CSV table of C-alpha atoms in Angstrom, one decimal:
chain,number,residue,atom,x,y,z
I,315,MET,CA,107.4,-79.3,26.6
I,316,SER,CA,107.2,-77.9,30.1
I,317,GLY,CA,104.0,-75.3,29.8
I,318,GLY,CA,102.5,-73.5,32.8
I,319,LEU,CA,99.7,-71.3,33.9
I,320,LEU,CA,98.8,-69.8,36.9
I,321,VAL,CA,94.9,-69.5,37.5
I,322,ALA,CA,94.6,-66.6,40.0
I,323,GLY,CA,91.4,-65.0,41.5
I,324,THR,CA,90.0,-61.6,42.7
I,325,THR,CA,88.6,-63.1,45.8
I,326,SER,CA,88.2,-66.5,47.6
I,327,ASP,CA,85.3,-68.1,45.3
I,328,ALA,CA,85.8,-66.6,42.6
I,329,GLY,CA,86.1,-69.4,40.2
I,330,LYS,CA,89.5,-70.3,40.5
I,331,SER,CA,89.0,-74.2,40.8
I,332,VAL,CA,86.4,-74.9,38.7
I,333,LEU,CA,88.3,-73.0,35.9
I,334,THR,CA,91.2,-74.4,37.0
I,335,ALA,CA,89.4,-78.1,36.4
I,336,GLY,CA,87.8,-76.8,33.5
I,337,ILE,CA,91.3,-76.0,31.7
I,338,CYS,CA,92.8,-79.3,32.6
I,339,ARG,CA,90.0,-81.2,31.2
I,340,TRP,CA,90.1,-79.1,27.9
I,341,LEU,CA,94.0,-79.9,27.8
I,342,HIS,CA,93.1,-83.8,29.1
I,343,ARG,CA,90.5,-84.4,25.8
I,344,ARG,CA,93.1,-82.4,23.5
I,345,GLY,CA,95.7,-85.4,24.3
I,346,VAL,CA,97.9,-83.3,26.7
I,347,LYS,CA,99.7,-84.5,29.6
I,348,VAL,CA,98.5,-82.1,31.9
I,349,ALA,CA,98.6,-82.0,36.2
I,350,PRO,CA,96.9,-79.7,38.8
I,351,PHE,CA,99.1,-77.7,41.5
I,352,LYS,CA,97.7,-75.5,44.4
I,353,ALA,CA,100.7,-74.7,46.3
I,354,GLN,CA,98.6,-73.9,49.5
I,355,ASN,CA,95.4,-74.4,50.2
I,356,MET,CA,93.8,-73.7,53.2
I,357,SER,CA,90.2,-75.6,53.3
I,358,ASN,CA,88.4,-78.2,55.7
I,359,ASN,CA,87.4,-80.5,52.3
I,360,SER,CA,90.1,-82.7,51.8
I,361,ALA,CA,90.4,-86.3,50.1
I,362,VAL,CA,92.4,-89.1,51.3
I,363,VAL,CA,95.7,-89.9,48.8
I,364,VAL,CA,97.6,-93.1,49.1
I,365,GLY,CA,101.2,-92.0,49.1
I,366,PRO,CA,104.7,-93.5,47.6
I,367,ASP,CA,105.3,-95.4,51.0
I,368,GLY,CA,101.9,-96.8,51.5
I,369,ARG,CA,100.5,-94.7,53.9
I,370,GLY,CA,97.3,-92.0,53.7
I,371,GLY,CA,97.6,-88.5,53.1
I,372,GLU,CA,95.5,-85.1,52.7
I,373,ILE,CA,95.2,-83.4,49.8
I,374,GLY,CA,92.3,-80.7,48.9
I,375,ARG,CA,89.2,-81.8,47.6
I,376,ALA,CA,89.4,-79.4,44.9
I,377,GLN,CA,92.7,-80.8,43.8
I,378,ALA,CA,91.5,-84.0,43.9
I,379,MET,CA,88.3,-82.9,41.2
I,380,GLN,CA,90.8,-81.4,39.6
I,381,ALA,CA,93.2,-84.8,39.2
I,382,ALA,CA,90.1,-86.5,37.9
I,383,ALA,CA,89.9,-83.7,34.9
I,384,CYS,CA,93.2,-84.5,33.8
I,385,GLY,CA,92.4,-88.3,34.1
I,386,LEU,CA,95.1,-88.8,36.7
I,387,ALA,CA,95.0,-90.5,40.1
I,388,PRO,CA,95.5,-88.1,43.3
I,389,ASP,CA,98.9,-87.2,43.7
I,390,LEU,CA,100.1,-85.5,47.0
I,391,ARG,CA,102.5,-83.5,45.1
I,392,PHE,CA,99.4,-81.8,43.2
I,393,ASN,CA,98.8,-80.0,46.7
I,394,PRO,CA,101.3,-80.2,49.0
I,395,VAL,CA,100.7,-77.6,51.6
I,396,LEU,CA,97.3,-77.9,53.3
I,397,LEU,CA,96.1,-75.9,56.3
I,398,LYS,CA,93.6,-76.9,57.8
I,399,PRO,CA,91.6,-74.2,60.1
I,400,GLY,CA,91.0,-75.4,63.4
I,401,SER,CA,89.8,-71.7,64.9
I,402,ASP,CA,90.0,-68.3,63.7
I,403,LEU,CA,93.5,-67.9,65.2
I,404,ALA,CA,95.3,-71.7,64.1
I,405,SER,CA,95.7,-74.3,61.3
I,406,GLN,CA,96.7,-77.4,61.3
I,407,VAL,CA,99.6,-77.9,58.6
I,408,VAL,CA,99.5,-80.7,56.5
I,409,LEU,CA,102.9,-81.5,54.6
I,410,LEU,CA,102.9,-83.5,51.5
I,411,GLY,CA,99.8,-85.3,53.4
I,412,GLU,CA,101.2,-85.3,56.7
I,413,ALA,CA,100.1,-83.4,59.8
I,414,VAL,CA,103.3,-82.0,61.3
I,415,ASP,CA,102.3,-78.7,63.0
I,416,THR,CA,99.9,-76.0,63.8
I,417,VAL,CA,100.3,-72.9,62.5
I,418,THR,CA,99.2,-69.6,63.9
I,419,ALA,CA,99.7,-65.6,63.2
I,420,GLY,CA,102.7,-65.7,65.5
I,421,ASN,CA,104.6,-69.0,64.1
I,422,PHE,CA,103.8,-68.6,60.5
I,423,ARG,CA,106.5,-66.6,59.4
I,424,GLU,CA,109.0,-69.2,60.7
I,425,LEU,CA,107.2,-72.1,59.2
I,426,ARG,CA,106.8,-70.1,56.0
I,427,PRO,CA,110.2,-70.9,54.4
I,428,ARG,CA,109.9,-74.9,55.0
I,429,LEU,CA,106.7,-74.7,53.4
I,430,ALA,CA,107.4,-72.6,50.0
I,431,GLU,CA,110.7,-74.7,49.5
I,432,THR,CA,108.2,-77.9,49.9
I,433,ALA,CA,105.9,-76.4,47.1
I,434,TYR,CA,108.7,-75.1,44.7
I,435,ALA,CA,110.2,-78.3,44.7
I,436,ALA,CA,107.0,-80.2,44.0
I,437,LEU,CA,106.4,-77.7,41.4
I,438,ALA,CA,109.8,-78.4,39.7
I,439,GLU,CA,108.7,-82.6,40.0
I,440,LEU,CA,105.8,-82.4,38.2
I,441,ARG,CA,107.0,-79.9,35.4
I,442,SER,CA,109.4,-82.2,34.7
I,443,ALA,CA,107.0,-85.3,34.7
I,444,TYR,CA,104.2,-83.8,32.4
I,445,ASP,CA,103.5,-81.6,29.6
I,446,VAL,CA,101.9,-78.7,31.3
I,447,VAL,CA,101.1,-77.8,34.8
I,448,ILE,CA,97.8,-75.7,35.4
I,449,CYS,CA,98.1,-73.7,39.2
I,450,GLU,CA,95.7,-72.7,40.6
I,451,GLY,CA,96.0,-69.4,43.1
I,452,ALA,CA,94.6,-68.8,46.7
I,453,GLY,CA,92.7,-65.9,47.8
I,454,SER,CA,93.5,-63.1,45.9
I,455,PRO,CA,97.3,-62.0,44.6
I,456,ALA,CA,96.4,-58.3,45.8
I,457,GLU,CA,96.6,-59.1,49.2
I,458,ILE,CA,99.8,-56.9,49.2
I,459,ASN,CA,100.0,-57.5,53.4
I,460,LEU,CA,101.2,-61.2,52.6
I,461,ARG,CA,102.9,-60.7,49.4
I,462,ALA,CA,106.2,-60.0,51.0
I,463,GLY,CA,106.4,-64.3,51.3
I,464,ASP,CA,104.2,-65.2,49.1
I,465,TYR,CA,104.1,-68.5,47.6
I,466,VAL,CA,101.2,-69.4,46.3
I,467,ASN,CA,100.1,-66.9,43.7
I,468,MET,CA,102.7,-64.3,42.6
I,469,GLY,CA,105.7,-65.4,44.4
I,470,LEU,CA,104.7,-68.7,43.1
I,471,ALA,CA,104.5,-67.2,39.4
I,472,ARG,CA,107.9,-65.2,40.0
I,473,HIS,CA,109.6,-68.4,41.0
I,474,ALA,CA,108.6,-70.6,37.9
I,475,GLY,CA,108.3,-67.8,35.5
I,476,LEU,CA,104.5,-68.8,35.1
I,477,PRO,CA,101.9,-66.5,33.2
I,478,ALA,CA,98.9,-65.7,34.8
I,479,ILE,CA,95.2,-65.1,34.5
I,480,VAL,CA,92.9,-63.7,36.9
I,481,VAL,CA,88.8,-64.7,37.2
I,482,GLY,CA,86.6,-62.5,38.7
I,483,ASP,CA,83.1,-63.4,39.9
I,484,ILE,CA,80.6,-61.2,38.2
I,485,ASP,CA,77.5,-62.5,40.0
I,486,ARG,CA,79.1,-60.2,43.3
I,487,GLY,CA,79.1,-57.4,41.3
I,488,GLY,CA,82.0,-54.7,40.7
I,489,VAL,CA,84.1,-57.0,38.6
I,490,PHE,CA,85.8,-54.6,36.4
I,491,ALA,CA,86.9,-52.7,38.9
I,492,SER,CA,88.0,-55.5,40.9
I,493,MET,CA,90.2,-57.1,38.2
I,494,PHE,CA,91.9,-53.5,37.8
I,495,GLY,CA,92.6,-52.9,41.5
I,496,THR,CA,93.7,-56.8,41.7
I,497,LEU,CA,96.4,-55.4,38.7
I,498,ALA,CA,97.4,-52.1,39.8
I,499,LEU,CA,98.0,-53.3,43.2
I,500,LEU,CA,100.8,-55.4,41.9
I,501,GLY,CA,104.7,-54.1,41.6
I,502,PRO,CA,106.2,-54.2,38.3
I,503,ALA,CA,107.4,-57.8,37.8
I,504,ASP,CA,104.4,-58.9,39.1
I,505,GLN,CA,101.9,-57.2,36.8
I,506,ALA,CA,104.1,-58.0,33.7
I,507,LEU,CA,103.0,-61.8,34.5
I,508,ILE,CA,99.4,-61.2,34.2
I,509,ALA,CA,98.1,-61.9,30.4
I,510,GLY,CA,94.5,-61.3,30.9
I,511,PHE,CA,91.0,-61.8,32.7
I,512,VAL,CA,88.1,-64.2,32.6
I,513,ILE,CA,84.6,-63.1,34.0
I,514,ASN,CA,82.6,-65.7,35.6
I,515,LYS,CA,79.1,-66.9,36.2
I,516,PHE,CA,77.7,-64.2,34.0
I,517,ARG,CA,74.2,-64.0,33.6
I,518,GLY,CA,72.3,-62.2,30.8
I,519,ASP,CA,73.4,-60.6,27.0
I,520,LEU,CA,76.9,-60.5,26.7
I,521,GLY,CA,76.5,-57.5,24.3
I,522,LEU,CA,75.6,-55.2,27.3
I,523,LEU,CA,79.2,-56.4,28.8
I,524,ARG,CA,81.1,-56.2,25.9
I,525,PRO,CA,82.0,-52.5,25.8
I,526,GLY,CA,83.0,-53.4,29.5
I,527,LEU,CA,85.5,-55.5,28.2
I,528,ASP,CA,87.1,-53.2,25.8
I,529,MET,CA,87.3,-50.7,28.5
I,530,LEU,CA,89.0,-52.7,30.8
I,531,CYS,CA,91.3,-53.7,28.1
I,532,GLN,CA,91.9,-49.9,26.9
I,533,VAL,CA,93.2,-48.8,30.6
I,534,THR,CA,94.9,-52.4,31.6
I,535,GLY,CA,96.7,-53.3,27.8
I,536,ARG,CA,95.3,-56.8,28.5
I,537,PRO,CA,92.5,-58.7,27.0
I,538,THR,CA,89.8,-60.7,28.7
I,539,TYR,CA,90.2,-64.3,27.4
I,540,GLY,CA,86.5,-65.1,27.4
I,541,VAL,CA,83.3,-65.0,29.8
I,542,LEU,CA,82.4,-68.2,31.7
I,543,PRO,CA,78.3,-68.5,31.6
I,544,TRP,CA,76.5,-69.0,35.2
I,545,ALA,CA,76.0,-72.9,35.4
I,546,LEU,CA,73.7,-74.2,38.0
I,547,ASP,CA,75.0,-77.5,37.3
I,548,LEU,CA,78.5,-76.8,38.6
I,549,TRP,CA,78.5,-77.7,42.4
I,550,LEU,CA,79.9,-81.1,42.8
I,551,ASP,CA,83.4,-81.2,44.8
I,552,ALA,CA,83.2,-77.6,46.3
I,553,GLU,CA,86.5,-76.2,48.1
I,554,ASP,CA,84.8,-74.9,51.1
I,555,SER,CA,81.4,-74.9,52.4
I,556,LEU,CA,81.0,-71.3,51.9
I,557,ALA,CA,80.5,-72.3,48.1
I,558,TYR,CA,77.5,-73.8,48.9
I,559,GLY,CA,73.7,-71.8,48.8
I,560,ARG,CA,71.1,-73.4,51.1
I,561,VAL,CA,70.4,-75.9,48.8
I,562,LEU,CA,72.7,-78.2,47.3
I,563,GLY,CA,72.3,-78.5,43.5
I,564,ARG,CA,69.4,-78.9,41.6
I,565,PRO,CA,67.2,-81.3,43.0
I,566,ALA,CA,65.5,-83.3,40.6
I,567,ALA,CA,62.0,-84.4,40.7
I,568,PRO,CA,61.3,-87.7,42.9
I,569,ARG,CA,60.4,-91.1,41.3
I,570,GLY,CA,57.8,-91.3,43.8
I,571,THR,CA,55.1,-88.9,45.1
I,572,GLU,CA,57.2,-87.7,47.9
I,573,TRP,CA,60.1,-85.9,48.5
I,574,LEU,CA,63.0,-86.8,51.3
I,575,ASP,CA,64.2,-83.5,53.0
I,576,VAL,CA,68.0,-83.5,54.6
I,577,ALA,CA,69.1,-80.8,57.1
I,578,VAL,CA,72.9,-80.4,57.5
I,579,VAL,CA,74.0,-78.4,60.1
I,580,ARG,CA,76.2,-76.2,59.1
I,581,LEU,CA,78.6,-76.2,61.6
I,582,PRO,CA,81.3,-73.3,62.1
I,583,ARG,CA,84.3,-75.6,61.5
I,584,ILE,CA,82.4,-78.0,59.0
I,585,SER,CA,85.4,-80.5,57.4
I,586,ASN,CA,84.2,-82.4,54.0
I,587,ALA,CA,81.1,-80.8,53.6
I,588,THR,CA,81.0,-82.9,50.1
I,589,ASP,CA,79.8,-86.1,52.1
I,590,VAL,CA,76.3,-84.9,51.4
I,591,GLU,CA,76.7,-84.1,48.3
I,592,ALA,CA,75.9,-87.7,46.7
I,593,LEU,CA,73.0,-87.6,48.7
I,594,ALA,CA,72.0,-84.3,46.6
I,595,THR,CA,72.6,-86.2,43.3
I,596,GLU,CA,69.5,-88.6,44.1
I,597,PRO,CA,66.2,-87.3,42.5
I,598,GLY,CA,63.4,-86.3,45.2
I,599,VAL,CA,66.1,-85.8,47.7
I,600,ARG,CA,66.4,-82.2,48.5
I,601,VAL,CA,69.5,-81.3,50.7
I,602,ARG,CA,70.0,-77.9,52.7
I,603,LEU,CA,72.6,-76.4,55.1
I,604,THR,CA,71.0,-74.5,57.8
I,605,VAL,CA,72.0,-73.1,61.2
I,606,GLU,CA,68.2,-73.1,62.4
I,607,PRO,CA,66.7,-75.1,65.0
I,608,ALA,CA,63.6,-75.0,63.7
I,609,GLU,CA,64.4,-76.3,60.4
I,610,LEU,CA,65.4,-79.5,61.9
I,611,ALA,CA,62.4,-80.3,63.5
I,612,ALA,CA,60.7,-80.1,59.9
I,613,ALA,CA,63.7,-82.8,58.8
I,614,ASP,CA,63.3,-85.9,57.5
I,615,LEU,CA,67.0,-86.9,58.0
I,616,VAL,CA,69.3,-84.3,60.0
I,617,VAL,CA,73.0,-84.8,59.4
I,618,LEU,CA,76.0,-83.5,61.8
I,619,PRO,CA,78.7,-83.4,59.4
I,620,GLY,CA,82.4,-83.6,59.6
I,621,SER,CA,84.1,-80.7,62.1
I,622,LYS,CA,87.7,-79.6,62.4
I,623,SER,CA,86.7,-79.2,65.9
I,624,THR,CA,84.4,-81.4,67.5
I,625,VAL,CA,84.5,-80.2,70.8
I,626,ALA,CA,83.9,-76.6,70.4
I,627,ASP,CA,81.5,-77.2,67.6
I,628,LEU,CA,79.3,-79.4,70.0
I,629,ALA,CA,79.7,-76.6,72.4
I,630,TRP,CA,78.4,-74.2,69.6
I,631,LEU,CA,75.5,-76.6,69.1
I,632,ARG,CA,74.5,-76.6,73.0
I,633,ARG,CA,74.7,-72.5,72.7
I,634,THR,CA,72.6,-71.9,69.7
I,635,GLY,CA,69.9,-74.2,70.8
I,636,LEU,CA,70.7,-76.9,67.6
I,637,ALA,CA,71.5,-79.2,70.3
I,638,ASP,CA,68.3,-79.5,71.8
I,639,ALA,CA,66.7,-79.9,68.4
I,640,VAL,CA,69.0,-82.8,67.2
I,641,LEU,CA,67.7,-84.5,70.7
I,642,ALA,CA,64.4,-84.0,70.3
I,643,HIS,CA,64.5,-85.5,66.2
I,644,ALA,CA,66.0,-88.2,67.7
I,645,ALA,CA,63.7,-88.5,70.4
I,646,ALA,CA,60.5,-88.6,67.8
I,647,GLY,CA,62.8,-91.8,65.9
I,648,ARG,CA,63.4,-89.6,62.9
I,649,PRO,CA,66.4,-90.5,61.1
I,650,LEU,CA,69.8,-88.9,62.3
I,651,LEU,CA,73.0,-89.4,60.7
I,652,GLY,CA,76.6,-88.2,62.2
I,653,ILE,CA,80.0,-88.5,60.1
I,654,CYS,CA,83.1,-88.5,61.3
I,655,GLY,CA,83.2,-85.5,64.0
I,656,GLY,CA,79.2,-85.5,63.7
I,657,PHE,CA,79.5,-89.3,64.6
I,658,GLN,CA,82.0,-88.5,68.0
I,659,MET,CA,79.2,-85.9,69.2
I,660,LEU,CA,76.6,-88.6,69.2
I,661,ALA,CA,78.9,-90.4,72.0
I,662,ARG,CA,78.1,-90.2,75.5
I,663,ALA,CA,81.5,-88.7,76.0
I,664,ILE,CA,84.3,-87.5,74.0
I,665,HIS,CA,87.7,-87.5,75.9
I,666,ASP,CA,90.1,-84.6,74.0
I,667,PRO,CA,93.5,-84.2,75.4
I,668,VAL,CA,94.7,-83.5,71.6
I,669,GLU,CA,92.5,-80.6,69.7
I,670,SER,CA,90.6,-78.8,72.3
I,671,ARG,CA,92.5,-79.9,75.3
I,672,GLN,CA,89.6,-79.6,77.5
I,673,GLY,CA,89.6,-83.3,78.4
I,674,SER,CA,86.4,-85.2,79.4
I,675,VAL,CA,83.0,-83.5,77.9
I,676,PRO,CA,79.9,-84.9,77.8
I,677,GLY,CA,78.5,-86.0,74.2
I,678,LEU,CA,75.2,-86.1,73.4
I,679,GLY,CA,74.6,-89.6,74.4
I,680,LEU,CA,72.8,-90.8,71.2
I,681,LEU,CA,74.9,-93.7,71.1
I,682,PRO,CA,76.6,-96.1,73.7
I,683,ILE,CA,80.2,-95.4,73.0
I,684,GLU,CA,83.0,-93.3,73.9
I,685,VAL,CA,85.5,-91.7,72.0
I,686,THR,CA,88.9,-90.3,72.7
I,687,PHE,CA,91.6,-88.1,70.9
I,688,ASP,CA,94.9,-89.5,69.7
I,689,PRO,CA,97.9,-87.2,68.9
I,690,ARG,CA,98.2,-89.7,65.7
I,691,LYS,CA,95.8,-88.9,63.0
I,692,THR,CA,93.8,-91.8,61.4
I,693,VAL,CA,94.1,-90.9,57.4
I,694,ARG,CA,93.4,-93.8,55.4
I,695,GLN,CA,91.1,-95.4,52.7
I,696,SER,CA,88.4,-97.8,53.5
I,697,VAL,CA,86.6,-100.9,51.7
I,698,GLY,CA,83.9,-102.7,53.7
I,699,THR,CA,80.2,-103.8,53.3
I,700,ALA,CA,76.7,-102.9,54.7
I,701,ARG,CA,74.8,-105.4,55.9
I,702,GLY,CA,77.3,-108.1,54.2
I,703,ASP,CA,76.5,-107.5,50.9
I,704,VAL,CA,76.4,-104.0,49.7
I,705,PRO,CA,80.3,-102.9,48.4
I,706,VAL,CA,81.3,-99.4,50.3
I,707,GLN,CA,84.0,-97.1,50.0
I,708,GLY,CA,85.4,-94.8,51.5
I,709,TYR,CA,87.9,-92.4,53.7
I,710,GLU,CA,88.8,-91.7,57.2
I,711,ILE,CA,90.7,-88.3,58.0
I,712,HIS,CA,90.4,-88.3,62.1
I,713,HIS,CA,92.2,-87.8,65.5
I,714,GLY,CA,89.3,-89.3,67.5
I,715,TYR,CA,88.6,-93.1,67.6
I,716,VAL,CA,86.1,-95.3,69.7
I,717,SER,CA,87.5,-96.3,72.6
I,718,HIS,CA,84.7,-98.1,74.2
I,719,ALA,CA,81.4,-99.4,72.9
I,720,ASP,CA,78.6,-101.3,74.0
I,721,PRO,CA,79.4,-104.9,73.4
I,722,ALA,CA,76.2,-105.5,71.7
I,723,LEU,CA,76.1,-102.4,69.3
I,724,THR,CA,75.1,-102.6,66.0
I,725,PRO,CA,77.9,-101.4,63.5
I,726,LEU,CA,77.1,-99.1,60.5
I,727,LEU,CA,79.5,-101.1,58.1
I,728,THR,CA,81.7,-104.3,58.1
I,729,CYS,CA,85.2,-103.3,57.7
I,730,ALA,CA,87.3,-105.8,54.9
I,731,ASP,CA,89.1,-107.4,57.6
I,732,GLY,CA,85.6,-108.1,59.6
I,733,SER,CA,85.7,-105.5,61.9
I,734,GLY,CA,82.9,-102.6,62.7
I,735,GLU,CA,82.8,-99.3,61.8
I,736,GLY,CA,80.2,-96.9,63.1
I,737,ALA,CA,76.6,-97.9,64.9
I,738,VAL,CA,73.3,-97.5,64.6
I,739,VAL,CA,70.9,-97.9,67.4
I,740,GLY,CA,67.6,-97.2,66.4
I,741,ALA,CA,67.0,-94.4,63.7
I,742,VAL,CA,70.5,-92.9,65.0
I,743,HIS,CA,73.2,-93.6,62.4
I,744,GLY,CA,77.3,-93.1,62.9
I,745,THR,CA,80.5,-93.3,61.0
I,746,HIS,CA,84.0,-92.1,60.8
I,747,TRP,CA,84.0,-93.0,56.9
I,748,HIS,CA,84.1,-89.8,54.7
I,749,GLY,CA,82.5,-90.6,51.1
I,750,ALA,CA,80.4,-93.4,51.6
I,751,PHE,CA,77.3,-92.4,49.7
I,752,GLU,CA,79.5,-92.3,46.7
I,753,SER,CA,79.3,-95.9,47.1
I,754,ASP,CA,75.7,-96.2,44.8
I,755,GLY,CA,74.2,-99.4,46.3
I,756,PHE,CA,74.7,-98.2,50.2
I,757,ARG,CA,73.6,-94.6,49.2
I,758,ARG,CA,70.1,-96.4,47.8
I,759,ARG,CA,70.0,-98.8,51.2
I,760,PHE,CA,70.8,-95.8,53.2
I,761,LEU,CA,68.1,-93.7,51.8
I,762,THR,CA,65.4,-96.1,51.7
I,763,GLU,CA,65.8,-97.0,55.5
I,764,VAL,CA,65.6,-93.3,56.2
I,765,ALA,CA,62.3,-93.0,54.2
I,766,ARG,CA,60.8,-96.1,56.3
I,767,LEU,CA,62.0,-94.6,59.0
I,768,ALA,CA,60.9,-90.9,58.4
I,769,GLY,CA,57.5,-92.6,57.2
I,770,ARG,CA,57.8,-91.5,53.7
I,771,THR,CA,56.0,-94.4,52.1
I,772,GLY,CA,55.8,-92.2,48.6
I,773,PHE,CA,59.5,-91.7,48.4
I,774,THR,CA,61.1,-94.5,45.6
I,775,VAL,CA,65.2,-94.3,45.4
I,776,ALA,CA,66.0,-94.5,42.0
I,777,PRO,CA,67.8,-97.3,40.5
I,778,ASP,CA,69.7,-95.9,38.0
I,779,THR,CA,71.8,-92.7,39.7
I,780,ALA,CA,75.6,-93.3,39.5
I,781,PHE,CA,77.7,-90.7,41.3
I,782,ALA,CA,81.3,-91.3,39.4
I,783,ALA,CA,79.0,-90.5,36.3
I,784,ALA,CA,77.2,-87.3,37.7
I,785,ARG,CA,81.0,-85.9,38.5
I,786,GLU,CA,82.3,-87.1,35.1
I,787,ARG,CA,79.3,-85.0,33.5
I,788,SER,CA,80.1,-81.9,36.0
I,789,LEU,CA,83.9,-82.2,34.9
I,790,ASP,CA,83.1,-82.6,30.9
I,791,LEU,CA,80.8,-79.5,31.5
I,792,LEU,CA,83.9,-77.6,32.8
I,793,GLY,CA,85.6,-78.8,29.6
I,794,ASP,CA,82.9,-77.9,27.5
I,795,LEU,CA,82.5,-74.3,28.7
I,796,VAL,CA,85.7,-73.6,28.7
I,797,GLU,CA,86.2,-74.5,24.9
I,798,GLU,CA,83.1,-72.8,24.2
I,799,HIS,CA,83.5,-69.5,26.1
I,800,LEU,CA,87.6,-69.0,26.4
I,801,ASP,CA,89.9,-67.8,23.8
I,802,THR,CA,91.5,-71.1,23.8
I,803,GLU,CA,93.7,-70.6,21.3
I,804,ALA,CA,95.2,-67.9,23.2
I,805,LEU,CA,95.2,-69.5,26.3
I,806,TRP,CA,97.4,-71.9,24.9
I,807,ARG,CA,99.7,-69.5,23.7
I,808,LEU,CA,100.3,-68.8,27.2
I,809,VAL,CA,100.8,-72.0,28.2
I,810,GLU,CA,103.1,-72.9,25.7
I,811,SER,CA,105.0,-69.0,25.5
I,812,GLY,CA,104.4,-67.3,28.6
I,813,PRO,CA,103.2,-64.3,29.0
I,814,PRO,CA,103.1,-61.5,26.1
I,815,ALA,CA,106.0,-59.3,26.3
I,816,GLY,CA,105.4,-55.0,26.8
I,817,LEU,CA,102.3,-55.3,29.0
I,818,PRO,CA,102.1,-52.3,30.1
I,819,PHE,CA,102.7,-51.1,34.1
I,820,ILE,CA,99.5,-49.7,35.8
I,821,PRO,CA,99.9,-47.8,38.6
I,822,PRO,CA,99.9,-47.4,41.6
I,823,GLY,CA,101.5,-50.6,42.4
I,824,ALA,CA,101.9,-51.8,45.8
I,825,PRO,CA,104.2,-49.6,47.6
I,826,GLY,CA,107.1,-51.6,48.2
I,827,THR,CA,106.5,-54.3,46.2
I,828,PRO,CA,109.4,-54.9,43.1
């Protein structure tokens, strides 16, 4: 067979990514050869995939997670177009893993045919190789200002003949209005592919919701395929940092007598915020994202995460007083960690003719290095050790590189070729490697050192936390939720046979949209 389904949403962060992953895991457990697909993603959370030519390329982090739900290694075709916002007006275009251009509102119309052609070709290849492809939309299909050139939502469904379901987040309120309105703003041909709805993040008595589900069916002629409950344990591999609350996950009680408090600065252009998720899986480690300087003063560990706009975010740190708080934290000898863009901010100087084009600017001066930006982007998977004996794996995505370093500088990691990576000066640590804390041994050693430096003598690192196992439990939970709370027989009929015939048109439809 060559089945497919589009998971659309009433809004961004409605639950498309997790529902797609859950359906993928459910089908994978049934023995179906299934793959995920997102024609275009806009996110600074990305994963590195080794392409057929051996070079590293990028896809959205959510599609890498969905690949794991399918039991597959990530594939560049799973997310052929990735837009990485560098400002409110411009995004880097990553096409089949490679950064090829910068898109703005002014030139997107010219680029769009090429992007759509690439996305359609990637989907066709996947459909020829897999029994089923579960496609995730982007934003909302009812963004009628963008419908004419859409190749991600109903444009994709129309092109490939895919049935679609619409997921809505009831936790935001107004879920019935948003689902009805999404449908009613679509043209007749688009509406004919919308088979029904799924409600996400429900808390309470389902009996109280039932009359609304029945009325929604009456006014749209389409069923609700199920209601997914709120699940506190679903927080790994977030599509975007906006999906996070202030505290990541649900921190387990410490193994010792003290907690470790980790404050992560929520930069305006934060990228790969998923790096700190591994820390948050550890018992007794409370990880929170913040923009408050006062919260850094109380933290045991401060993290400057990755950034798509290192120089601009560094300037923001200074304007908000957060830079002073970071410097005060380091001056007190308390642990500080910079990852990728955050690592670059710790340098004495940053020379950037590429991203910000501001030339040379002073860094925070906490590490004896200088960083220079190169037009060629480093995208690769990395392997090495910490302190010579602890295996570490990670990946790199950056334009900046260390162009000068104090010869006596101690590296944080040792690469497989024997070269040093990152830096350690007292309690200040930095690395370009994303994903390093998913290596269990390295994470435990690092947190043990953080506790020592912070004076948390009562903190004891757990010896048995396995990040890969935590991710698998999350994916299995998604599969369980789909099996237990959705009409999987009806979903399978959609995947296998397409949208039901005779679905009614709900006026008014978008003016001018066929």
